[in-house]
Coordinates of C-alpha atoms and ligand atoms in Angstrom, one line a residue:
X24 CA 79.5 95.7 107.1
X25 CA 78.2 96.5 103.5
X26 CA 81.1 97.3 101.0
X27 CA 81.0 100.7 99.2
X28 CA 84.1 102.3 98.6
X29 CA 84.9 105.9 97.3
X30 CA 86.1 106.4 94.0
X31 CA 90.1 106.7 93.6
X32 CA 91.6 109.4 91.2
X33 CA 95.4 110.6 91.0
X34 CA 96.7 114.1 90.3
X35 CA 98.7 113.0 87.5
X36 CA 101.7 113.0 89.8
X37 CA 101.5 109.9 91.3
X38 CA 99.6 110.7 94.0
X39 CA 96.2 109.0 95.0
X40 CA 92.6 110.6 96.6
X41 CA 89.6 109.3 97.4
X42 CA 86.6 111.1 96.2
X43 CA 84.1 111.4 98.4
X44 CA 81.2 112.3 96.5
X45 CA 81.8 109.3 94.3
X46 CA 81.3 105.1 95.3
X47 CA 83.7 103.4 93.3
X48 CA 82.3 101.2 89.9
X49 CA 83.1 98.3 88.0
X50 CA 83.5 96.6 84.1
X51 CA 82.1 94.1 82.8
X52 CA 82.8 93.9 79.1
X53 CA 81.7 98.0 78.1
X54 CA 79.5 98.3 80.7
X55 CA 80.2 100.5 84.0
X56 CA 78.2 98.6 87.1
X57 CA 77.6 98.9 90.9
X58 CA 79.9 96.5 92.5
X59 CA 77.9 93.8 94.9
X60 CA 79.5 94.2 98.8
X61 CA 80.8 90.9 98.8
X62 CA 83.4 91.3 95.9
X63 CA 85.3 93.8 97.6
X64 CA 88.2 92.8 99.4
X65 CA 91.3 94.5 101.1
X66 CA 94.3 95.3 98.6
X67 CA 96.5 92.3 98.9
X68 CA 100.2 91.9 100.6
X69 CA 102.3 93.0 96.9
X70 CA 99.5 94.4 94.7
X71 CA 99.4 98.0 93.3
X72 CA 98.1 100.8 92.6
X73 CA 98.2 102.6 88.7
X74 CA 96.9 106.0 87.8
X75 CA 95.5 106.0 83.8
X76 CA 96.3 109.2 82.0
X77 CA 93.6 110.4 79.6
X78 CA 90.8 108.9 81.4
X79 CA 88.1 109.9 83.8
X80 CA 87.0 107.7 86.6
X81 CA 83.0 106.7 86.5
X82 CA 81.2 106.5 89.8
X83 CA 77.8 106.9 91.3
X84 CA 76.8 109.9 93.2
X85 CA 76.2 109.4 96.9
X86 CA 73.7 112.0 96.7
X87 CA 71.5 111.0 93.6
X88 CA 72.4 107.7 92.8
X89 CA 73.4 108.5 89.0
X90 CA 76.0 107.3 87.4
X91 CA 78.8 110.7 86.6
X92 CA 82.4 110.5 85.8
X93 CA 85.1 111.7 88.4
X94 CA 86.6 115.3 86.6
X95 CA 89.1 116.0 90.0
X96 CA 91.8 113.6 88.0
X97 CA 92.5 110.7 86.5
X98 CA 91.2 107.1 86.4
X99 CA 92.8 104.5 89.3
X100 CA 92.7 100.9 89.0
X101 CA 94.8 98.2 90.8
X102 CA 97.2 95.8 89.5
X103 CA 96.2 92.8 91.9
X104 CA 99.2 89.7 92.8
X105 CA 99.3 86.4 91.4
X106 CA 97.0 83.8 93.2
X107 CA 93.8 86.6 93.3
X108 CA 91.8 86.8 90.6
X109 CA 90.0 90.0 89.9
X110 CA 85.8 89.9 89.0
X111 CA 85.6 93.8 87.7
X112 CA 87.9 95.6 85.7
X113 CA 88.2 99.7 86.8
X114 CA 85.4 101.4 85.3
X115 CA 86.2 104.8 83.2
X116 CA 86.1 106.6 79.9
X117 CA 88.9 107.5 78.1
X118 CA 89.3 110.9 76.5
X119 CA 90.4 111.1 72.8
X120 CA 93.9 110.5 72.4
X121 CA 94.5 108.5 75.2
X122 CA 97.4 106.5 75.2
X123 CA 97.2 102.5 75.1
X124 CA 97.6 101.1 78.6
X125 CA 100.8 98.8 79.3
X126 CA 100.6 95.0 79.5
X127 CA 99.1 94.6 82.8
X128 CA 95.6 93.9 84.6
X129 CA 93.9 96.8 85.5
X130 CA 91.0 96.0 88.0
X131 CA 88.4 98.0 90.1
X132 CA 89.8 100.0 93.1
X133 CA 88.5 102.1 96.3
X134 CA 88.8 103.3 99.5
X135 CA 86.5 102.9 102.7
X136 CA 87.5 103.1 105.8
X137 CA 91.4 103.9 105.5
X138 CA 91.8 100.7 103.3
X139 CA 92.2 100.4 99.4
X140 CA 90.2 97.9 98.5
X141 CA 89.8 95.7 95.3
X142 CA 87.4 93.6 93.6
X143 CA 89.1 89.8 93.5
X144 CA 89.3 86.8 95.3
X145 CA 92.0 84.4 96.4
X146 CA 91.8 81.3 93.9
X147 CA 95.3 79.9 95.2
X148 CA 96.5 79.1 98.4
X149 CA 99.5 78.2 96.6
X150 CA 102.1 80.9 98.2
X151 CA 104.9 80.4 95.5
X152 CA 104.7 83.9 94.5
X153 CA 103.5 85.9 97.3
X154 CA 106.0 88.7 97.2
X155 CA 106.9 88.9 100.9
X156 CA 108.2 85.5 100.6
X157 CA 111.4 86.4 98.2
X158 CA 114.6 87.0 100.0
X159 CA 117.0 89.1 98.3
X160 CA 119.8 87.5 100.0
X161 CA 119.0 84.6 99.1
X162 CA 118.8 85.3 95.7
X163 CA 121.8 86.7 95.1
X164 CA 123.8 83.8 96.4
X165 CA 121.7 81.2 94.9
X166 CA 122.4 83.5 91.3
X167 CA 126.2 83.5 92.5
X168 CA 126.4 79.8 93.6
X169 CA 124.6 78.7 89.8
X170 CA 126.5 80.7 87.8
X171 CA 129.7 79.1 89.4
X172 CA 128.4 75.7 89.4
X173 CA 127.2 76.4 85.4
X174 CA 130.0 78.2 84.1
X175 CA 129.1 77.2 80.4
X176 CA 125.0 77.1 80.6
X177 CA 123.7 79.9 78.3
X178 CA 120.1 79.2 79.7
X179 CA 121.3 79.7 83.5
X180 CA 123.2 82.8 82.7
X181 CA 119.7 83.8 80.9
X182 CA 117.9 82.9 84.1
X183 CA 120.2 85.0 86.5
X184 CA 120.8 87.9 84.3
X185 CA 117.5 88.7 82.3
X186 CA 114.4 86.7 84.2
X187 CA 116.0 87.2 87.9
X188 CA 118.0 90.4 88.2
X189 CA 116.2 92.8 85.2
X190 CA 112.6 91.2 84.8
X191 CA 112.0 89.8 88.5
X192 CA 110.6 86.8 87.3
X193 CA 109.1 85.0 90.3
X194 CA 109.6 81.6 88.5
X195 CA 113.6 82.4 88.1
X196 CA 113.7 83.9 91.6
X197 CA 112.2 80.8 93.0
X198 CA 115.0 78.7 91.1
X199 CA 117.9 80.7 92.0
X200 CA 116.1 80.4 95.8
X201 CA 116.2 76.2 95.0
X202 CA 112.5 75.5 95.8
X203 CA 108.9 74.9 94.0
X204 CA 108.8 76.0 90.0
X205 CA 112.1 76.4 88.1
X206 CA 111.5 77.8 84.4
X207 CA 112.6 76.5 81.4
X208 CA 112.8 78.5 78.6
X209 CA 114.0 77.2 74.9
X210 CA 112.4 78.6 72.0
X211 CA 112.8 82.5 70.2
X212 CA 110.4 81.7 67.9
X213 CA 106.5 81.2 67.8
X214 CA 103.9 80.4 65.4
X215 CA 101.1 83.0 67.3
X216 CA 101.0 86.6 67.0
X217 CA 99.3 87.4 70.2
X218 CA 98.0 90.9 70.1
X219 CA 99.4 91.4 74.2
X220 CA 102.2 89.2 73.2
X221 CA 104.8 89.7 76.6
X222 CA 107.7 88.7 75.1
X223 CA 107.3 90.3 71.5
X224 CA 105.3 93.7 70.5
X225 CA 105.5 94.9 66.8
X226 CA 107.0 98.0 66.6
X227 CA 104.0 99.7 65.0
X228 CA 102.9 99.0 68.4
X229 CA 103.0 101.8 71.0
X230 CA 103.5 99.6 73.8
X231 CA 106.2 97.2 74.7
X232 CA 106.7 93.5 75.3
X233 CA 107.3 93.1 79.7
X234 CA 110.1 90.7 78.6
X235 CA 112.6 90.2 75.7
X236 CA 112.1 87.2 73.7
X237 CA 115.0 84.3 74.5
X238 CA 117.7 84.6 71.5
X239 CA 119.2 81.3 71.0
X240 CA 118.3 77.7 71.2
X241 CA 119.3 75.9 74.1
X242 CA 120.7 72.3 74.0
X243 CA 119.3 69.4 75.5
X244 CA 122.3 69.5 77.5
X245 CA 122.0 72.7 78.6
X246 CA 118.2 71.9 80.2
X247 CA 119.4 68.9 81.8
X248 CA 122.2 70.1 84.0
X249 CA 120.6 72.2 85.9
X250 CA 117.1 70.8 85.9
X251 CA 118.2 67.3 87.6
X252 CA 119.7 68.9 90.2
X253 CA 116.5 71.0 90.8
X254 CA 114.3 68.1 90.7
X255 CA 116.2 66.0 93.3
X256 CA 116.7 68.8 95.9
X257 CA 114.0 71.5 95.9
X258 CA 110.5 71.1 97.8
X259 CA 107.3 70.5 95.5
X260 CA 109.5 70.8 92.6
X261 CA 108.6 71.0 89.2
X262 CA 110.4 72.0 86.0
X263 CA 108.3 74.2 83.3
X264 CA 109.0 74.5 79.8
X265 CA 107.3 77.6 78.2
X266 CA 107.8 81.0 80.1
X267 CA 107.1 84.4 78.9
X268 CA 110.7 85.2 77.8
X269 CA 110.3 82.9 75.1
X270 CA 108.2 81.6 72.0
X271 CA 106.2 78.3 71.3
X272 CA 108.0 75.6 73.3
X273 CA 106.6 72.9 71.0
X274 CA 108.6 74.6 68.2
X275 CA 111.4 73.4 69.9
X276 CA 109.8 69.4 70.7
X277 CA 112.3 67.8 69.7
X278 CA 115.3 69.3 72.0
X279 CA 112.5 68.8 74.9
X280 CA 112.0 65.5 73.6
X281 CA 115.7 64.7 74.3
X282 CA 115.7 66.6 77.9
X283 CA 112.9 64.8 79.4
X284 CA 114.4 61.3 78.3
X285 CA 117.7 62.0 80.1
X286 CA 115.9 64.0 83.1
X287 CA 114.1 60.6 83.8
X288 CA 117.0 58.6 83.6
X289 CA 118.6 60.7 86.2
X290 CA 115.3 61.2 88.8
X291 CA 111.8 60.2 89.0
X292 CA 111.5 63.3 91.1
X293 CA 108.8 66.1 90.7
X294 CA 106.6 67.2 87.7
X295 CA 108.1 68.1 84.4
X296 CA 105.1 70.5 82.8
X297 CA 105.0 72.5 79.2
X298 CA 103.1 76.3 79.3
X299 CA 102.1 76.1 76.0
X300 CA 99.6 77.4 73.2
X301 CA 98.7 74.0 72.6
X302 CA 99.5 74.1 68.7
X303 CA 100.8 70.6 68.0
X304 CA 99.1 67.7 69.5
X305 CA 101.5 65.5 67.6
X306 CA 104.3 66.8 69.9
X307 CA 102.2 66.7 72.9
X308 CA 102.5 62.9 72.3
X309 CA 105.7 62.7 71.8
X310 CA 106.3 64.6 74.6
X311 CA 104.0 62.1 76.7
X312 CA 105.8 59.2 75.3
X313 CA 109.1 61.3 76.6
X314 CA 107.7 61.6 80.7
X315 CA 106.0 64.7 80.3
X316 CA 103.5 65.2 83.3
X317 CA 101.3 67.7 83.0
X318 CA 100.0 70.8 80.1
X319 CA 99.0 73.8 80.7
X320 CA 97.6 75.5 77.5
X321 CA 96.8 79.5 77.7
X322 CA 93.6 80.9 75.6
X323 CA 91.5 83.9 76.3
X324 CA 88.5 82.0 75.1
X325 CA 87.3 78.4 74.5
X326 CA 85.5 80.3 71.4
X327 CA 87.1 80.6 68.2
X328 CA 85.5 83.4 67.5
X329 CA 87.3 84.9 70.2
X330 CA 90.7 83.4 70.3
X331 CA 91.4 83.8 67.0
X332 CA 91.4 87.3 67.0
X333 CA 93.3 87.3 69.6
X334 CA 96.0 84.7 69.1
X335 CA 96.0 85.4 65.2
X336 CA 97.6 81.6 64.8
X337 CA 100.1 80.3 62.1
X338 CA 100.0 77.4 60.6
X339 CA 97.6 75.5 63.4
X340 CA 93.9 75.5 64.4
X341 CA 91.9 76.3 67.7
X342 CA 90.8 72.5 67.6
X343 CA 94.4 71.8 68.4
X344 CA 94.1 73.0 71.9
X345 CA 91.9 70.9 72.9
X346 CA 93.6 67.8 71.2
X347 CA 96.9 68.4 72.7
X348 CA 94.8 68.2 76.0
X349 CA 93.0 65.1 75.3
X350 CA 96.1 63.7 74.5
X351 CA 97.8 64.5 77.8
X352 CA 94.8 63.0 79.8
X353 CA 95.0 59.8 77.6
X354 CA 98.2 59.4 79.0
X355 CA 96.6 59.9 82.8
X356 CA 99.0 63.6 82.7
X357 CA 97.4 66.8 84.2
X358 CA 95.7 69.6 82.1
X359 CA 95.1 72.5 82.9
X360 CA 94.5 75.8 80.8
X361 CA 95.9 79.1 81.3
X362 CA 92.7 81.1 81.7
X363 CA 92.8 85.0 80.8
X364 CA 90.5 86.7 82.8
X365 CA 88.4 89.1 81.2
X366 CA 85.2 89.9 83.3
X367 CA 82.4 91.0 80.7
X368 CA 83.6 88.3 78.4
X369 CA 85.0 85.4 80.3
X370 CA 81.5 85.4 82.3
X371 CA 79.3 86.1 79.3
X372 CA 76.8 83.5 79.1
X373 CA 78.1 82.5 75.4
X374 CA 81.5 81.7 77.2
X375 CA 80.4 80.1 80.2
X376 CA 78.4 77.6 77.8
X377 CA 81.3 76.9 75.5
X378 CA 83.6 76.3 78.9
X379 CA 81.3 73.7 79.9
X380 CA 81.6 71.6 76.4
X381 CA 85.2 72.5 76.6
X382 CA 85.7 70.9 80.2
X383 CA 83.9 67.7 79.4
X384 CA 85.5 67.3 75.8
X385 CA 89.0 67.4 76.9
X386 CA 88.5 65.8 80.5
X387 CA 90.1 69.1 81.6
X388 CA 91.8 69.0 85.5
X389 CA 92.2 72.7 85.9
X390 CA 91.1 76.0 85.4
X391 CA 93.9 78.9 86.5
X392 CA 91.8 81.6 86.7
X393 CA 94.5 84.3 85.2
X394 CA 94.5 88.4 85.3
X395 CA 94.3 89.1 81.6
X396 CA 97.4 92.1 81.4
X397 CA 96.1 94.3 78.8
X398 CA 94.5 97.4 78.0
X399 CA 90.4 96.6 77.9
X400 CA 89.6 99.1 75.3
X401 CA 92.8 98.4 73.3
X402 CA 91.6 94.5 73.8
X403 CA 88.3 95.0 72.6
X404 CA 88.8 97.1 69.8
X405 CA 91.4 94.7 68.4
X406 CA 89.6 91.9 68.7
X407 CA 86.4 93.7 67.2
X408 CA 84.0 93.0 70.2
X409 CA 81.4 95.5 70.3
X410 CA 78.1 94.0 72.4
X411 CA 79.8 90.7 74.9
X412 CA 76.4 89.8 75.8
X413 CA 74.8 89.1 79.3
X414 CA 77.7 88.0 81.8
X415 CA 76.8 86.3 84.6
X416 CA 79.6 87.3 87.1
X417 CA 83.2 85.8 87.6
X418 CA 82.2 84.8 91.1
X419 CA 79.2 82.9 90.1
X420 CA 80.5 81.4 87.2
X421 CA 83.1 80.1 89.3
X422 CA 80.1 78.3 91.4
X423 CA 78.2 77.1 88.6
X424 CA 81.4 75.1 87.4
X425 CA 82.2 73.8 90.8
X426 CA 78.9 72.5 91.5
X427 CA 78.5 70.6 88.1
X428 CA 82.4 69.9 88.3
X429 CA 83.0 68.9 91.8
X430 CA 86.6 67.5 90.3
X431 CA 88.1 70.1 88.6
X432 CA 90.0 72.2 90.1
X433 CA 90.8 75.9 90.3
X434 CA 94.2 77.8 91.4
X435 CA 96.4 79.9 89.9
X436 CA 99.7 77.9 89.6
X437 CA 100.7 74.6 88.0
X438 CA 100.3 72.0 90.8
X439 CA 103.9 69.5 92.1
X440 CA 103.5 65.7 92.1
X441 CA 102.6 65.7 95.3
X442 CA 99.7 67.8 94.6
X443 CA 98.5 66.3 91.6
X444 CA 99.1 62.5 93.4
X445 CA 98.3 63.4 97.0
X446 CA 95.9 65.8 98.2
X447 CA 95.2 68.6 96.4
X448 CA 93.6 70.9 99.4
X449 CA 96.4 70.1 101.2
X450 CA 100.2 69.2 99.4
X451 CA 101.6 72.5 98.2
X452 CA 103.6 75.6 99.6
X453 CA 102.4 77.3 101.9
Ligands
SF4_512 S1 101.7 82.2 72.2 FE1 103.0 83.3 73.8 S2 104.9 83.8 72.8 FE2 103.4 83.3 71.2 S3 102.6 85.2 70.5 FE3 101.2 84.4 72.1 S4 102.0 85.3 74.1 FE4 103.6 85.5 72.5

């Protein structure tokens, strides 16, 4: 059955139509585009759906054919769950005035059938943060239970209070539920002035951060006490330093330094990763020489024409990030980046080109293929991109780089021990 949804527009009040005159369209970069049938696929188990004030939906006519924007309401797009990554951001035009979108992805939605549908695809069979599979109950007495057992630990009290009861972080809920990824932040500063920073917005800015930036600087202590633990009981565990409530983490090296020294005196158990902007290669080997196991390093781009707009860095270079990875495969660790998804940019053939030097320079392990959260137009303005180019499509970029790189690997999540020594395909929650 050929894929061609209806166009989705809200009354401004929240609720949704479909618009039957109207097949829904995608972006790619500025560019409004008929959506191929096989990137459609049913809204997934925790996504959403977001009206967006001030714009107008762009379809094409059932009738004619032509291209016309969607004048019963606003625009709709979807907010898709971790572990699907989307191919074509909602297509629309955005009146004068309009408002700058919140921090989230907002990709191409319709309706056919009596289903929403979406344009992604499931790059993860990792189920670590599937949202059916958090029990509140759970939660609550793991948060009780920790707090007790850490009277003293600033970071857990952090973890309970701000990450797992206001913020819903799935990384903290998955903690406080003792299994897979347990988060780690340490530093309130960073030396990156991301323009959709999630953890710090300007306040000429007229939207806000998703999370408050940590506040203090947790000892080495701290980390420890309730990491080992973690490490020797949970499955698949891992221990991740970097998380969006925070700054750099390589700011704070030297307290890591410390933490992953005693951690492996206490347990050889599980993978002890860094989400990073990859600024200091330097610490990335002292780090190494510490236990660390694997880096995963965010960019929007493997261009620095691109990134630095973007991450408008202090006091370090783009070069960096790929030496801090190179340094983390010279020590046989795993690397992966952190891959903001933009279609129209990401799959421009300029990108896919500099990807491919990219992968073979720093002997790269992993692409996760992530939702970029931001406004598009916002995005693109800031980072002054006017013409992206031809784009080839997220989909078949994705099987360009498999066939040429049969060994890297894609997902969405950093991978456990057992994944990154056992079988990939096969050693990871599910
Ligand atoms: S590197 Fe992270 S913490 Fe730093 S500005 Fe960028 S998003 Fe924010």
């Amino acid at each position: 059955m050929a894929l061609m949804p209806f166009l989705l527009y809200s009354d401004g009040k929240g609720n949704i139509f479909e618009d039957v005159t109207l097949y829904a369209c995608g972006r790619s970069g500025w560019d409004a585009m008929d959506i191929p049938s096989e990137d459609w696929i049913a809204l997934p188990n925790g996504g959403q759906l977001y009206e967006l004030p001030g714009r107008r939906g762009i379809g094409i006519d059932v009738q004619t054919g032509q291209m016309r924007l969607c004048e019963k309401g606003w625009a709709v797009a979807a907010f898709i769950p971790p572990a699907y990554t989307g191919s074509f951001l909602a297509a629309y035009e955005s009146l004068p005035h309009a408002e700058t979108l919140p921090l989230f992805c907002y990709t191409a939605a319709g309706w056919q059938d009596e289903k929403f549908y979406v344009t992604a695809l499931r790059i993860e069979q990792d189920i670590r943060q599937e949202a059916a599979g958090f029990d509140e109950n759970l939660i609550d007495k793991g948060v009780d239970t920790f707090l007790h057992a850490y009277p003293h630990n600033r970071l857990v009290k952090h973890l309970a209070e701000n990450c797992c009861q206001t913020y819903e972080c799935p990384a903290s809920r998955n903690y406080f539920m003792g299994r897979w990824e347990c988060p780690v932040p340490t530093s309130p500063a960073c030396n990156a002035n991301c323009i959709g920073c999630i953890s710090f917005q300007p306040v000429e800015e007229t939207i806000y951060s998703t999370q408050d930036r940590l506040t203090f600087k947790p000892s080495a202590e701290e980390i420890i006490e309730y990491t080992v633990p973690h490490l020797e009981t949970a499955p698949y565990p891992i221990v991740s330093f970097g998380q969006g409530c925070e700054g750099e983490p390589l700011l704070m090296y030297k307290t890591i330094e410390k933490a992953i020294k005693e951690i492996r005196k206490h347990t050889s158990k599980g993978s002890i990763n860094i989400n990073t902007n990859g600024s200091d290669p330097k610490a990335v080997k002292i780090l190494c020489e510490a236990g660390l196991n694997s880096i995963r390093v965010s960019t929007n781009s493997v261009r620095a024409e691109v990134y630095n707009p973007y991450y408008r860095p202090n006091n370090y270079q783009f070069e960096d990030l790929a030496e801090s990875l190179k340094v983390v495969a010279s020590y046989g660790g795993w690397s992966s980046i952190n891959y903001f998804v933009f279609p129209g940019i990401t799959d421009s053939e300029a990108e896919y080109e500099a990807l491919r030097k990219f992968i073979k320079a720093t002997n790269l392990k992993m692409i996760q293929w992530r939702n970029f959260n931001i406004d598009p137009d916002w995005y693109m303005e800031k980072i002054n991109m006017q013409h992206t180019g031809a784009a080839i499509g997220i989909r078949q970029m994705m099987s360009l780089l498999r066939a040429e790189f049969p060994e890297l690997k894609f997902g969405y999540f950093n991978p456990s021990i057992e994944r990154i020594n056992g079988s990939f395909e096969n050693d990871f929650a599910q």
